[in-house]
mmCIF file of C-alpha atoms and ligand atoms in Angstrom:
data_model
loop_
_atom_site.group_PDB
_atom_site.id
_atom_site.type_symbol
_atom_site.label_atom_id
_atom_site.label_comp_id
_atom_site.label_asym_id
_atom_site.label_seq_id
_atom_site.Cartn_x
_atom_site.Cartn_y
_atom_site.Cartn_z
ATOM 1 C CA UNK W 13 191.215 123.109 115.564
ATOM 2 C CA UNK W 14 193.421 120.018 115.513
ATOM 3 C CA UNK W 15 191.783 117.045 117.262
ATOM 4 C CA UNK W 16 193.870 114.175 118.635
ATOM 5 C CA UNK W 17 191.824 111.014 119.128
ATOM 6 C CA UNK W 18 191.944 108.705 122.148
ATOM 7 C CA UNK W 19 193.505 105.974 119.999
ATOM 8 C CA UNK W 20 196.654 108.081 119.578
ATOM 9 C CA UNK W 21 198.322 107.420 122.910
ATOM 10 C CA UNK W 22 201.739 106.842 124.456
ATOM 11 C CA UNK W 23 202.643 105.144 127.737
ATOM 12 C CA UNK W 24 205.942 106.977 128.169
ATOM 13 C CA UNK W 25 207.054 110.534 127.481
ATOM 14 C CA UNK W 26 209.998 110.124 125.126
ATOM 15 C CA UNK W 27 212.015 112.074 122.579
ATOM 16 C CA UNK W 28 211.639 108.951 120.371
ATOM 17 C CA UNK W 29 207.837 109.199 120.208
ATOM 18 C CA UNK W 30 206.546 109.972 116.721
ATOM 19 C CA UNK W 31 204.340 113.099 116.775
ATOM 20 C CA UNK W 32 200.693 112.490 115.816
ATOM 21 C CA UNK W 33 200.226 116.133 114.767
ATOM 22 C CA UNK W 34 202.236 119.265 114.182
ATOM 23 C CA UNK W 35 200.801 122.653 115.190
ATOM 24 C CA UNK W 36 201.930 126.268 115.102
ATOM 25 C CA UNK W 37 202.709 128.072 118.345
ATOM 26 C CA UNK W 38 199.527 129.763 119.558
ATOM 27 C CA UNK W 39 197.225 126.949 118.358
ATOM 28 C CA UNK W 40 194.281 125.480 120.207
ATOM 29 C CA UNK W 41 194.363 121.672 120.238
ATOM 30 C CA UNK W 42 191.679 119.229 121.410
ATOM 31 C CA UNK W 43 192.849 115.998 123.074
ATOM 32 C CA UNK W 44 190.422 113.084 123.534
ATOM 33 C CA UNK W 45 191.554 110.980 126.482
ATOM 34 C CA UNK W 46 190.931 107.469 127.821
ATOM 35 C CA UNK W 47 190.747 106.995 131.567
ATOM 36 C CA UNK W 48 193.914 105.862 133.357
ATOM 37 C CA UNK W 49 192.944 102.189 132.875
ATOM 38 C CA UNK W 50 192.570 102.666 129.089
ATOM 39 C CA UNK W 51 188.790 102.356 129.657
ATOM 40 C CA UNK W 52 189.156 98.665 130.577
ATOM 41 C CA UNK W 53 186.778 98.858 133.567
ATOM 42 C CA UNK W 54 183.067 99.219 132.788
ATOM 43 C CA UNK W 55 181.532 97.738 135.949
ATOM 44 C CA UNK W 56 182.299 96.697 139.527
ATOM 45 C CA UNK W 57 182.229 93.099 138.301
ATOM 46 C CA UNK W 58 185.393 93.617 136.212
ATOM 47 C CA UNK W 59 188.186 91.296 137.318
ATOM 48 C CA UNK W 60 191.013 93.228 138.932
ATOM 49 C CA UNK W 61 193.638 90.603 138.131
ATOM 50 C CA UNK W 62 192.527 90.442 134.483
ATOM 51 C CA UNK W 63 193.416 94.108 133.900
ATOM 52 C CA UNK W 64 196.207 94.712 131.417
ATOM 53 C CA UNK W 65 198.638 96.694 133.597
ATOM 54 C CA UNK W 66 200.736 97.440 130.525
ATOM 55 C CA UNK W 67 198.000 99.858 129.451
ATOM 56 C CA UNK W 68 197.867 102.122 132.500
ATOM 57 C CA UNK W 69 198.087 105.914 132.283
ATOM 58 C CA UNK W 70 197.855 106.472 128.528
ATOM 59 C CA UNK W 71 198.614 110.042 127.436
ATOM 60 C CA UNK W 72 197.122 111.306 124.188
ATOM 61 C CA UNK W 73 199.703 112.671 121.745
ATOM 62 C CA UNK W 74 202.414 113.697 121.419
ATOM 63 C CA UNK W 75 201.943 116.942 119.521
ATOM 64 C CA UNK W 76 204.906 118.669 117.890
ATOM 65 C CA UNK W 77 204.789 122.439 118.438
ATOM 66 C CA UNK W 78 206.594 124.279 115.646
ATOM 67 C CA UNK W 79 209.442 126.574 116.676
ATOM 68 C CA UNK W 80 209.735 124.982 120.134
ATOM 69 C CA UNK W 81 213.421 124.397 120.792
ATOM 70 C CA UNK W 82 215.328 123.224 123.866
ATOM 71 C CA UNK W 83 215.629 126.104 126.333
ATOM 72 C CA UNK W 84 212.246 127.621 125.404
ATOM 73 C CA UNK W 85 209.142 127.424 127.567
ATOM 74 C CA UNK W 86 205.818 125.884 126.568
ATOM 75 C CA UNK W 87 202.856 127.865 127.880
ATOM 76 C CA UNK W 88 199.827 125.565 128.136
ATOM 77 C CA UNK W 89 196.498 127.225 128.830
ATOM 78 C CA UNK W 90 193.817 124.740 129.919
ATOM 79 C CA UNK W 91 190.785 126.168 128.153
ATOM 80 C CA UNK W 92 188.220 123.422 128.624
ATOM 81 C CA UNK W 93 187.947 120.011 130.295
ATOM 82 C CA UNK W 94 184.859 117.983 129.346
ATOM 83 C CA UNK W 95 184.158 114.661 131.117
ATOM 84 C CA UNK W 96 182.874 112.014 128.692
ATOM 85 C CA UNK W 97 181.276 109.581 131.108
ATOM 86 C CA UNK W 98 178.345 109.345 133.505
ATOM 87 C CA UNK W 99 180.483 107.331 135.879
ATOM 88 C CA UNK W 100 184.007 107.349 137.292
ATOM 89 C CA UNK W 101 186.196 104.394 138.245
ATOM 90 C CA UNK W 102 188.059 103.975 141.531
ATOM 91 C CA UNK W 103 190.328 101.113 142.555
ATOM 92 C CA UNK W 104 191.801 100.122 145.905
ATOM 93 C CA UNK W 105 194.045 97.125 146.518
ATOM 94 C CA UNK W 106 196.653 95.726 148.909
ATOM 95 C CA UNK W 107 199.904 97.597 148.407
ATOM 96 C CA UNK W 108 198.344 100.510 146.536
ATOM 97 C CA UNK W 109 198.066 104.024 147.945
ATOM 98 C CA UNK W 110 199.075 105.326 151.361
ATOM 99 C CA UNK W 111 197.456 102.604 153.501
ATOM 100 C CA UNK W 112 197.076 99.777 151.012
ATOM 101 C CA UNK W 113 198.906 97.576 153.544
ATOM 102 C CA UNK W 114 195.661 97.501 155.556
ATOM 103 C CA UNK W 115 193.512 96.159 152.708
ATOM 104 C CA UNK W 116 192.869 92.455 152.217
ATOM 105 C CA UNK W 117 191.659 92.406 148.617
ATOM 106 C CA UNK W 118 191.258 94.598 145.554
ATOM 107 C CA UNK W 119 188.014 96.514 145.069
ATOM 108 C CA UNK W 120 186.633 98.234 142.003
ATOM 109 C CA UNK W 121 184.149 101.041 142.663
ATOM 110 C CA UNK W 122 181.998 102.715 140.031
ATOM 111 C CA UNK W 123 181.001 106.207 141.162
ATOM 112 C CA UNK W 124 177.929 107.773 139.477
ATOM 113 C CA UNK W 125 178.453 111.309 138.142
ATOM 114 C CA UNK W 126 175.601 113.767 137.844
ATOM 115 C CA UNK W 127 175.647 117.184 136.184
ATOM 116 C CA UNK W 128 177.857 118.874 138.738
ATOM 117 C CA UNK W 129 178.541 116.353 141.487
ATOM 118 C CA UNK W 130 179.606 112.791 142.197
ATOM 119 C CA UNK W 131 177.693 110.337 144.390
ATOM 120 C CA UNK W 132 180.443 108.916 146.594
ATOM 121 C CA UNK W 133 180.151 105.827 148.833
ATOM 122 C CA UNK W 134 177.721 106.476 151.682
ATOM 123 C CA UNK W 135 175.654 108.770 149.460
ATOM 124 C CA UNK W 136 178.060 111.682 149.909
ATOM 125 C CA UNK W 137 177.606 114.347 147.248
ATOM 126 C CA UNK W 138 180.835 115.989 146.135
ATOM 127 C CA UNK W 139 181.221 118.762 143.525
ATOM 128 C CA UNK W 140 183.021 117.874 140.292
ATOM 129 C CA UNK W 141 186.193 119.789 139.552
ATOM 130 C CA UNK W 142 187.754 118.058 136.535
ATOM 131 C CA UNK W 143 191.553 118.079 136.506
ATOM 132 C CA UNK W 144 194.389 116.606 134.454
ATOM 133 C CA UNK W 145 196.593 113.954 136.127
ATOM 134 C CA UNK W 146 199.178 113.392 133.373
ATOM 135 C CA UNK W 147 200.434 116.354 131.347
ATOM 136 C CA UNK W 148 203.902 117.044 130.056
ATOM 137 C CA UNK W 149 206.573 117.090 127.390
ATOM 138 C CA UNK W 150 209.328 114.697 126.342
ATOM 139 C CA UNK W 151 212.368 114.671 128.636
ATOM 140 C CA UNK W 152 215.835 115.255 127.112
ATOM 141 C CA UNK W 153 217.193 111.930 128.370
ATOM 142 C CA UNK W 154 215.697 108.493 128.910
ATOM 143 C CA UNK W 155 211.938 107.958 128.382
ATOM 144 C CA UNK W 156 209.799 108.454 131.511
ATOM 145 C CA UNK W 157 206.704 106.227 131.940
ATOM 146 C CA UNK W 158 203.459 108.234 131.958
ATOM 147 C CA UNK W 159 202.864 107.048 135.546
ATOM 148 C CA UNK W 160 205.882 109.001 136.801
ATOM 149 C CA UNK W 161 206.054 112.766 137.384
ATOM 150 C CA UNK W 162 209.265 114.790 137.136
ATOM 151 C CA UNK W 163 210.696 118.042 135.780
ATOM 152 C CA UNK W 164 209.075 117.372 132.384
ATOM 153 C CA UNK W 165 205.600 117.239 133.989
ATOM 154 C CA UNK W 166 203.997 113.803 133.645
ATOM 155 C CA UNK W 167 201.863 112.191 136.342
ATOM 156 C CA UNK W 168 201.905 115.163 138.748
ATOM 157 C CA UNK W 169 198.301 114.547 139.857
ATOM 158 C CA UNK W 170 197.950 118.176 140.895
ATOM 159 C CA UNK W 171 194.345 119.231 141.510
ATOM 160 C CA UNK W 172 195.212 122.823 140.574
ATOM 161 C CA UNK W 173 195.698 121.758 136.926
ATOM 162 C CA UNK W 174 192.129 122.436 135.951
ATOM 163 C CA UNK W 175 190.097 124.612 133.597
ATOM 164 C CA UNK W 176 191.366 128.180 133.391
ATOM 165 C CA UNK W 177 194.894 127.627 134.687
ATOM 166 C CA UNK W 178 198.141 128.023 132.761
ATOM 167 C CA UNK W 179 200.869 125.386 133.029
ATOM 168 C CA UNK W 180 204.464 126.336 132.221
ATOM 169 C CA UNK W 181 206.640 123.474 131.013
ATOM 170 C CA UNK W 182 210.238 123.265 129.822
ATOM 171 C CA UNK W 183 211.004 122.474 126.180
ATOM 172 C CA UNK W 184 213.612 119.713 126.249
ATOM 173 C CA UNK W 185 213.498 118.498 122.649
ATOM 174 C CA UNK W 186 212.631 120.028 119.297
ATOM 175 C CA UNK W 187 208.827 120.449 119.047
ATOM 176 C CA UNK W 188 208.376 119.817 122.809
ATOM 177 C CA UNK W 189 206.293 116.633 122.134
ATOM 178 C CA UNK W 190 203.365 117.550 124.365
ATOM 179 C CA UNK W 191 200.851 114.945 125.605
ATOM 180 C CA UNK W 192 198.161 114.633 128.282
ATOM 181 C CA UNK W 193 195.733 112.143 129.828
ATOM 182 C CA UNK W 194 194.482 110.676 133.130
ATOM 183 C CA UNK W 195 191.538 113.002 133.803
ATOM 184 C CA UNK W 196 189.933 113.025 137.246
ATOM 185 C CA UNK W 197 186.399 114.348 137.776
ATOM 186 C CA UNK W 198 187.637 115.334 141.264
ATOM 187 C CA UNK W 199 190.542 114.499 143.560
ATOM 188 C CA UNK W 200 191.835 115.527 146.976
ATOM 189 C CA UNK W 201 195.409 116.538 147.782
ATOM 190 C CA UNK W 202 197.529 113.439 148.335
ATOM 191 C CA UNK W 203 195.442 111.119 146.136
ATOM 192 C CA UNK W 204 195.706 108.772 149.106
ATOM 193 C CA UNK W 205 193.833 105.759 147.688
ATOM 194 C CA UNK W 206 196.039 105.882 144.520
ATOM 195 C CA UNK W 207 193.348 107.273 142.225
ATOM 196 C CA UNK W 208 190.930 110.111 141.692
ATOM 197 C CA UNK W 209 187.509 109.861 140.087
ATOM 198 C CA UNK W 210 189.006 108.340 136.920
ATOM 199 C CA UNK W 211 187.219 109.365 133.712
ATOM 200 C CA UNK W 212 187.671 109.608 129.968
ATOM 201 C CA UNK W 213 187.116 113.037 128.455
ATOM 202 C CA UNK W 214 188.231 115.808 126.219
ATOM 203 C CA UNK W 215 190.620 118.700 126.860
ATOM 204 C CA UNK W 216 191.167 121.847 124.815
ATOM 205 C CA UNK W 217 194.495 123.564 125.408
ATOM 206 C CA UNK W 218 196.277 126.496 123.832
ATOM 207 C CA UNK W 219 199.964 125.770 123.189
ATOM 208 C CA UNK W 220 202.363 128.677 122.927
ATOM 209 C CA UNK W 221 206.148 128.743 122.689
ATOM 210 C CA UNK W 222 207.791 131.387 124.889
ATOM 211 C CA UNK W 223 211.321 132.387 123.898
ATOM 212 C CA UNK W 224 213.954 133.932 126.117
ATOM 213 C CA UNK W 225 212.310 133.437 129.463
ATOM 214 C CA UNK W 226 213.689 131.397 132.343
ATOM 215 C CA UNK W 227 211.289 129.892 134.887
ATOM 216 C CA UNK W 228 211.753 127.113 137.456
ATOM 217 C CA UNK W 229 209.336 124.800 135.640
ATOM 218 C CA UNK W 230 206.904 123.196 136.038
ATOM 219 C CA UNK W 231 204.843 126.159 137.225
ATOM 220 C CA UNK W 232 201.092 126.801 137.286
ATOM 221 C CA UNK W 233 199.357 130.159 137.310
ATOM 222 C CA UNK W 234 195.719 130.821 138.138
ATOM 223 C CA UNK W 235 193.688 134.026 138.443
ATOM 224 C CA UNK W 236 194.913 134.613 141.979
ATOM 225 C CA UNK W 237 197.934 132.363 142.608
ATOM 226 C CA UNK W 238 201.364 131.400 141.258
ATOM 227 C CA UNK W 239 202.620 127.848 141.974
ATOM 228 C CA UNK W 240 205.883 125.986 141.599
ATOM 229 C CA UNK W 241 205.530 122.190 141.258
ATOM 230 C CA UNK W 242 208.273 119.722 142.101
ATOM 231 C CA UNK W 243 208.573 115.932 142.138
ATOM 232 C CA UNK W 244 211.170 113.810 143.931
ATOM 233 C CA UNK W 245 211.673 110.367 145.409
ATOM 234 C CA UNK W 246 210.638 111.494 148.892
ATOM 235 C CA UNK W 247 208.053 114.006 150.085
ATOM 236 C CA UNK W 248 210.814 115.882 151.969
ATOM 237 C CA UNK W 249 212.843 116.337 148.788
ATOM 238 C CA UNK W 250 209.786 117.366 146.763
ATOM 239 C CA UNK W 251 208.853 119.921 149.457
ATOM 240 C CA UNK W 252 212.375 121.337 149.468
ATOM 241 C CA UNK W 253 212.547 121.600 145.674
ATOM 242 C CA UNK W 254 209.146 123.308 145.325
ATOM 243 C CA UNK W 255 210.134 125.814 148.026
ATOM 244 C CA UNK W 256 213.597 126.395 146.588
ATOM 245 C CA UNK W 257 212.167 127.012 143.119
ATOM 246 C CA UNK W 258 209.666 129.587 144.399
ATOM 247 C CA UNK W 259 212.291 131.367 146.526
ATOM 248 C CA UNK W 260 214.629 131.535 143.552
ATOM 249 C CA UNK W 261 211.790 132.736 141.300
ATOM 250 C CA UNK W 262 210.985 135.563 143.733
ATOM 251 C CA UNK W 263 214.644 136.526 144.229
ATOM 252 C CA UNK W 264 215.351 136.468 140.469
ATOM 253 C CA UNK W 265 212.320 138.601 139.609
ATOM 254 C CA UNK W 266 212.379 141.202 142.390
ATOM 255 C CA UNK W 267 214.810 143.324 144.399
ATOM 256 C CA UNK W 268 214.637 140.891 147.336
ATOM 257 C CA UNK W 269 217.658 138.937 148.520
ATOM 258 C CA UNK W 270 217.242 135.181 148.749
ATOM 259 C CA UNK W 271 217.046 135.492 152.565
ATOM 260 C CA UNK W 272 214.197 138.003 152.344
ATOM 261 C CA UNK W 273 212.474 135.992 149.636
ATOM 262 C CA UNK W 274 212.445 133.077 152.101
ATOM 263 C CA UNK W 275 211.091 135.352 154.841
ATOM 264 C CA UNK W 276 208.336 136.476 152.500
ATOM 265 C CA UNK W 277 207.411 132.900 151.545
ATOM 266 C CA UNK W 278 207.381 131.847 155.172
ATOM 267 C CA UNK W 279 204.541 134.294 155.841
ATOM 268 C CA UNK W 280 202.589 134.638 152.585
ATOM 269 C CA UNK W 281 203.171 131.293 150.859
ATOM 270 C CA UNK W 282 201.785 127.802 151.388
ATOM 271 C CA UNK W 283 203.640 124.550 150.885
ATOM 272 C CA UNK W 284 201.105 121.944 149.721
ATOM 273 C CA UNK W 285 201.002 118.288 148.714
ATOM 274 C CA UNK W 286 199.815 117.221 145.234
ATOM 275 C CA UNK W 287 200.236 113.446 145.520
ATOM 276 C CA UNK W 288 202.185 110.894 147.562
ATOM 277 C CA UNK W 289 201.294 107.680 145.682
ATOM 278 C CA UNK W 290 203.239 107.817 142.395
ATOM 279 C CA UNK W 291 206.864 106.633 141.860
ATOM 280 C CA UNK W 292 207.986 110.217 142.635
ATOM 281 C CA UNK W 293 206.023 112.405 145.089
ATOM 282 C CA UNK W 294 204.816 115.870 144.056
ATOM 283 C CA UNK W 295 204.548 119.086 146.094
ATOM 284 C CA UNK W 296 203.600 122.606 145.134
ATOM 285 C CA UNK W 297 204.365 126.003 146.645
ATOM 286 C CA UNK W 298 201.744 128.733 146.296
ATOM 287 C CA UNK W 299 202.315 132.484 146.261
ATOM 288 C CA UNK W 300 199.339 134.883 146.078
ATOM 289 C CA UNK W 301 199.369 137.119 143.002
ATOM 290 C CA UNK W 302 198.558 140.058 145.308
ATOM 291 C CA UNK W 303 202.011 139.558 146.876
ATOM 292 C CA UNK W 304 203.762 139.085 143.530
ATOM 293 C CA UNK W 305 202.096 142.243 142.211
ATOM 294 C CA UNK W 306 203.532 144.334 145.090
ATOM 295 C CA UNK W 307 206.984 143.120 144.032
ATOM 296 C CA UNK W 308 206.261 143.935 140.364
ATOM 297 C CA UNK W 309 206.604 140.254 139.423
ATOM 298 C CA UNK W 310 204.870 139.681 136.083
ATOM 299 C CA UNK W 311 203.712 136.270 134.954
ATOM 300 C CA UNK W 312 200.509 135.940 132.952
HETATM 301 CA CA1 LIG F 3 197.635 109.901 137.995
HETATM 302 CA CA1 LIG F 4 194.490 108.808 137.757
#
């Protein structure tokens, strides 16, 4: 299996990035990742203002997937996420996150991780559910910093992107140029402080090119749910786009009219927030597979 080391990183998703490896469609690839601060913070005594903010949100890669051409889909199965630290980093500061305006000074918090749970402030035990914050492909146009989510994926900070799920991305450039980073040992919807439990780690994915299939990407599928993901400048716009994409997906893949697809989503679907703290906000719309199955909608 190809292994991409944590020294092979990019800070923007770009068609100009030079691939660090080339793999055949259907390959498993292992990505070593730094945490979102490029592992600069080892203790609570680290100086916030001394951090190199030019090295935030590194993504490991990019990997060139043979046969991937614009218009194809890249099917990314998240096979394994392995944290590589006994502690996670959290940062709060004035101006960061949803209520950073109420903070007077920056704070760095080191959160101990045990086998299956984190020890949060106040001694609260919380189960680990490692997820991937930054994951995507090169956009067709201008480079997008790894801190920004959009139609190419990127910093979606979606807690559903975890072991066992499948992420569906567009292929915008030859080879797709896939990269990932920014692991969180756990995170809540919204990511309200501006970070999750930030950790370095290792991710094994299977990368497969899908020809001749149209989907309103990015999408995520799990054992029991199908999701559309959408990012936009405002939460309202992101909510509308995620909903519109799912309604269109249902209408395109069933006998339902768009009006009845909307009726169906209004009852059986859930509009949810991924994050509200990145340059674009991200929402997702969930549809139970049990509903999709009754409409003969197939998506593995
Ligand atoms: Ca992130
Ligand atoms: Ca993060």
